[in-house]
Short mmCIF file of C-alpha atoms in Angstrom, two decimals:
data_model
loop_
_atom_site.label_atom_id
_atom_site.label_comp_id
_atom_site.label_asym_id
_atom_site.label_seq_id
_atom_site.Cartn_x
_atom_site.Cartn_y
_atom_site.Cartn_z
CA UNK T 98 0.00 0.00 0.00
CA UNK T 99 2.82 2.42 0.91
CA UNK T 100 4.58 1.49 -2.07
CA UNK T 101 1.53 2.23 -4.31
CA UNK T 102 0.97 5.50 -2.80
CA UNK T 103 4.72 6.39 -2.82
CA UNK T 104 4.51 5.73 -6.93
CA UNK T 105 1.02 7.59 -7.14
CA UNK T 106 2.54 10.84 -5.88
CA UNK T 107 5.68 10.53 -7.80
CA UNK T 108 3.03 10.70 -10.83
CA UNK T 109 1.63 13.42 -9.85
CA UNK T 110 4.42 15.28 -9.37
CA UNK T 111 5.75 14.53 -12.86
CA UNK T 112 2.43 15.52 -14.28
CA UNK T 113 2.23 19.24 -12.17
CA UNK T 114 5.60 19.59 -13.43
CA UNK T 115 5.23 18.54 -16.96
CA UNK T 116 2.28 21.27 -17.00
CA UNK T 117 4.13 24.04 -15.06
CA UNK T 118 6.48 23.85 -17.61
CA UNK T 119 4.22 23.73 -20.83
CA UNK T 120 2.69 27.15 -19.41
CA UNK T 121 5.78 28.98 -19.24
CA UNK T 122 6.59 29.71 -22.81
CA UNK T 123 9.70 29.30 -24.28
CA UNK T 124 10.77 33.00 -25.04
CA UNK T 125 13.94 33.81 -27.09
CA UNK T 126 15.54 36.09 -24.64
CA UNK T 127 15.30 39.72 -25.10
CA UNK T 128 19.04 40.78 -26.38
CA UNK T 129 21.13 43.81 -24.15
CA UNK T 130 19.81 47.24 -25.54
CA UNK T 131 23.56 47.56 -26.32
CA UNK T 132 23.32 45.10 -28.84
CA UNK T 133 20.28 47.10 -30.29
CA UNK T 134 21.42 49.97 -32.56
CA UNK T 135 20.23 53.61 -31.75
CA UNK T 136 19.38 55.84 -35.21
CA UNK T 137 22.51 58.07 -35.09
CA UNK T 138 21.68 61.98 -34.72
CA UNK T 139 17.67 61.31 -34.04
CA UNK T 140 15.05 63.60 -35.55
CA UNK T 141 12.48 63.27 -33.39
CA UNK T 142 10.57 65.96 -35.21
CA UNK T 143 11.12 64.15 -38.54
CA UNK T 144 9.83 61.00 -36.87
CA UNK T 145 6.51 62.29 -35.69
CA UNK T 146 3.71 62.04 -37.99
CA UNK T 147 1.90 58.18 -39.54
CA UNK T 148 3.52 55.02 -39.56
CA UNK T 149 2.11 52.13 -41.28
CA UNK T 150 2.81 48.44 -39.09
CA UNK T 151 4.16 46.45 -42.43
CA UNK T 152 6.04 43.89 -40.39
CA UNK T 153 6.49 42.41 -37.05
CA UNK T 154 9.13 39.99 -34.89
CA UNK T 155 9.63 39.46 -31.66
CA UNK T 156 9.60 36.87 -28.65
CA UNK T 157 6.00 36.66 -28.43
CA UNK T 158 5.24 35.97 -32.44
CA UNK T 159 5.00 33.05 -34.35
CA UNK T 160 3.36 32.88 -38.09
CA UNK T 161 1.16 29.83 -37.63
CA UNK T 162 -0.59 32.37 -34.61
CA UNK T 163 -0.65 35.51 -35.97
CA UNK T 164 -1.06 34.23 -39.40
CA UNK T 165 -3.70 36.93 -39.87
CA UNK T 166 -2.16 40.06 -38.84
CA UNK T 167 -3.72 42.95 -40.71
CA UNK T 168 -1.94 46.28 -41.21
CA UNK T 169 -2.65 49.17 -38.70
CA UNK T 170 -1.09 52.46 -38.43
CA UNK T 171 0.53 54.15 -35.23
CA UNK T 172 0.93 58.16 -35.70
CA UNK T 173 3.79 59.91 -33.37
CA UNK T 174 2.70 63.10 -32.42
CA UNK T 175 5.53 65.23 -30.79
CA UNK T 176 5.09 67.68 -27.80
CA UNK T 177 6.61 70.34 -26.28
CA UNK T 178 8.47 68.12 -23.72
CA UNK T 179 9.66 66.14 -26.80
CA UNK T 180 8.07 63.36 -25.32
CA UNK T 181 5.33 62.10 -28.27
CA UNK T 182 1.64 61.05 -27.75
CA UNK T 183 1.76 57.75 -30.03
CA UNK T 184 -2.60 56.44 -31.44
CA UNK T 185 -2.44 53.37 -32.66
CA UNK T 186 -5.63 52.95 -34.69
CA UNK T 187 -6.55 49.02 -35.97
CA UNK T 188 -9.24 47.39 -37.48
CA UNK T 189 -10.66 45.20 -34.68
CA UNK T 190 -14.45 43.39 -34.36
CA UNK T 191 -15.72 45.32 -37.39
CA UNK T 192 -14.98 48.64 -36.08
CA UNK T 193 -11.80 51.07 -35.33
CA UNK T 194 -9.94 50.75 -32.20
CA UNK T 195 -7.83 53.44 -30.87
CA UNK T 196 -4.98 52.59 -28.13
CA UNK T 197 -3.02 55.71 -27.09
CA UNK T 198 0.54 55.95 -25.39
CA UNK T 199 2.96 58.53 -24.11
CA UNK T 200 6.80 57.63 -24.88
CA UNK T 201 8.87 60.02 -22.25
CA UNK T 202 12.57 60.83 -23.92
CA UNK T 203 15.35 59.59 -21.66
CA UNK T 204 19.37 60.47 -21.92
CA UNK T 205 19.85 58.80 -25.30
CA UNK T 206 17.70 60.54 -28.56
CA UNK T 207 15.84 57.64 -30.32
CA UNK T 208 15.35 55.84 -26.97
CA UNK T 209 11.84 56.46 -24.72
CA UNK T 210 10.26 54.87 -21.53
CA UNK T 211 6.71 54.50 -21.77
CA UNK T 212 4.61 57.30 -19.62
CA UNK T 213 2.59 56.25 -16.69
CA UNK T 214 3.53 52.50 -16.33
CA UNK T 215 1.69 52.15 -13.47
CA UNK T 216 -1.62 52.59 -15.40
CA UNK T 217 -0.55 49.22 -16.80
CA UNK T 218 -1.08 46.52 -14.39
CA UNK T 219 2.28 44.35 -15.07
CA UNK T 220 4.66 45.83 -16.82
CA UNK T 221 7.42 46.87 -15.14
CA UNK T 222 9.32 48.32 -17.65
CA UNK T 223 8.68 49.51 -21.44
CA UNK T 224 11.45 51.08 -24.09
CA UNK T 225 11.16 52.12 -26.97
CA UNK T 226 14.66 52.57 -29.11
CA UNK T 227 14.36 53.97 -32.61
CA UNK T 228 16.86 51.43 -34.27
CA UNK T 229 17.08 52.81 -37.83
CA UNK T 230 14.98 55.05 -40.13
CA UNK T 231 15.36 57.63 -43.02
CA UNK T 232 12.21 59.35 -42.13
CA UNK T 233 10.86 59.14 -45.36
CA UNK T 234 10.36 55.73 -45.85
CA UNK T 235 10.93 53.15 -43.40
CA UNK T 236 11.54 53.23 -39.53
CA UNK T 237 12.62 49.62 -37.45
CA UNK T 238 11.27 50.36 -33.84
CA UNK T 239 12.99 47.88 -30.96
CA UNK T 240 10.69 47.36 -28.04
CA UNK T 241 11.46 45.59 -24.88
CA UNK T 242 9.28 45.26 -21.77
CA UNK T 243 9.50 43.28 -18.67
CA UNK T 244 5.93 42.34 -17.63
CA UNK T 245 5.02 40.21 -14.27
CA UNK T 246 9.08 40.03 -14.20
CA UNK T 247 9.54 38.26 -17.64
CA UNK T 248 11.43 40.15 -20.72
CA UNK T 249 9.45 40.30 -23.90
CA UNK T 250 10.59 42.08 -27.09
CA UNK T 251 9.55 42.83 -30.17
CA UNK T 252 10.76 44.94 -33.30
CA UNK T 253 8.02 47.03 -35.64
CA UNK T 254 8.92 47.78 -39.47
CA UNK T 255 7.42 50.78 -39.96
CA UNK T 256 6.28 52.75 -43.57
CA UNK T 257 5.30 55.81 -44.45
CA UNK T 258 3.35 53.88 -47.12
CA UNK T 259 1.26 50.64 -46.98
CA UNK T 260 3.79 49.07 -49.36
CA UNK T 261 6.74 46.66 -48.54
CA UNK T 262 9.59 46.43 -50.79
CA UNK T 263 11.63 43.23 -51.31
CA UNK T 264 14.56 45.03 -50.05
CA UNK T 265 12.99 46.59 -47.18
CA UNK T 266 11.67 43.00 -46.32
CA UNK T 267 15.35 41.51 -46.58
CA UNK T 268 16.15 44.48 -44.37
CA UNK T 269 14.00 43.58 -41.67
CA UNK T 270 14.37 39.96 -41.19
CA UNK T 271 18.57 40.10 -41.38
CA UNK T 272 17.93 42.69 -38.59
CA UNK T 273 14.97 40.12 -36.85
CA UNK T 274 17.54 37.34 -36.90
CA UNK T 275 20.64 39.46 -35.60
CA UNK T 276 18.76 39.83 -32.67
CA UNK T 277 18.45 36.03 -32.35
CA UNK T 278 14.80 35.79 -34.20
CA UNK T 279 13.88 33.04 -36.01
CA UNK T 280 11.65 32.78 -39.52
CA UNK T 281 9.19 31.55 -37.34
CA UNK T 282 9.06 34.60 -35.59
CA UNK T 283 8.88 37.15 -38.15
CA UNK T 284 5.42 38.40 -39.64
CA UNK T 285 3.99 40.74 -42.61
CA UNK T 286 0.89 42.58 -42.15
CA UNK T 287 -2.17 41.49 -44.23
CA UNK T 288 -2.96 44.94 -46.06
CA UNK T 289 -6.15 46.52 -45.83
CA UNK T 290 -8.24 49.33 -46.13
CA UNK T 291 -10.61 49.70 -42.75
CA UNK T 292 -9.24 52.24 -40.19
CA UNK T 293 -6.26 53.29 -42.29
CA UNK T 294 -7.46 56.99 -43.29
CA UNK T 295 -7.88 57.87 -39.42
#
C-alpha cells in the first residue's frame, strides 16, 4: 500500500511539473539594448507624424498564430516636452480601435520609456529605441518590456506607405535574426483598407 501510494505521488508530481512547464513559454531572450542599434543623430521631429505596421518579430510571435495580422497604423505626435503622444488605430471586431501611449525621452535621442507605467497593471518596464529610419520611408522600432518580471521584445517595421519592398523585407528579417529571431518569428501585415485613413 505504501509502495503504491509512494509511486502515485511521484506521478503526480511529474504531471504538475510537466504542465508548469508547458505554461511557461519558451521566449527567445530579449538581447542587451547595447546590442540594439540607436538611429545616429535622431530627428524626433522628422519622426513624428503616420507610420504604417508592415512587419512584425519578436519573442511573443509566431506565423502559424498571428497568421492573420492585418496592417494598422501608429501616428507619433511630438510635444513640447519632446516626449510624443503615439494612437495606434486598428481594425478590430468590425470597427476602429484606438490605443493611445505617451513615450517620455530619456538620456539617449531615439530611446523612450513609456509614460505612466503604473496605469498598466504588469509591466514593469517599457522602451522604446528607434533602431534605424530615413524618415521618409521606413523606420525599425525595438521594443522591450519586462511584464510580471519576464522580458518580452519585439521589433516594428514601420512605412510611411502601406507598401513593402523586397529590399525593405530583406532588411527587416537580417535585422529580426541578428537579434536572435527566427523565420518563425517574423510576420507581414495582411494589407487593408478599414481604419487606415484615421
Amino acid at each position: 500500500m505504501a509502495l503504491g501510494l509512494l509511486w502515485l505521488g511521484l506521478v503526480l508530481l511529474g504531471a504538475l511539473q510537466t504542465q508548469a512547464q508547458d505554461s511557461t513559454p519558451n521566449l527567445i531572450p530579449a538581447p542587451p539594448l547595447r546590442r540594439v542599434p540607436l538611429q545616429p543623430d535622431f530627428q524626433d521631429e522628422q519622426f513624428q507624424g503616420k507610420w504604417y505596421v508592415l512587419g512584425l518579430a519578436g519573442s511573443e510571435f509566431n506565423k502559424e498564430k498571428h497568421s492573420q495580422f492585418k496592417i494598422y497604423s501608429t501616428t507619433y505626435e511630438l510635444n513640447e516636452d519632446n516626449s510624443y503622444n503615439a494612437t495606434s488605430t486598428l481594425a478590430w471586431n468590425q470597427t476602429c480601435d484606438h490605443w493611445l501611449r505617451t513615450f517620455i525621452p530619456t538620456l539617449w535621442r531615439g530611446q523612450f520609456t513609456l509614460g505612466n507605467i503604473e496605469r498598466y497593471t504588469g509591466i514593469q518596464r517599457y522602451i522604446l529605441r528607434v533602431a534605424a529610419t530615413d524618415y521618409v520611408q521606413f523606420a525599425m522600432v525595438f521594443f522591450k518590456k519586462i511584464y510580471k518580471h519576464q522580458e518580452y521584445f519585439k521589433i516594428t517595421l514601420y512605412g510611411r506607405t502601406k507598401m513593402l519592398t523586397p529590399e525593405l523585407k530583406e532588411n527587416f528579417i537580417t535585422f529580426a535574426k541578428s537579434l536572435g529571431l527566427t523565420d518563425h518569428h517574423i510576420i507581414f501585415a495582411i494589407p487593408i483598407d478599414e481604419c487606415m485613413d484615421e
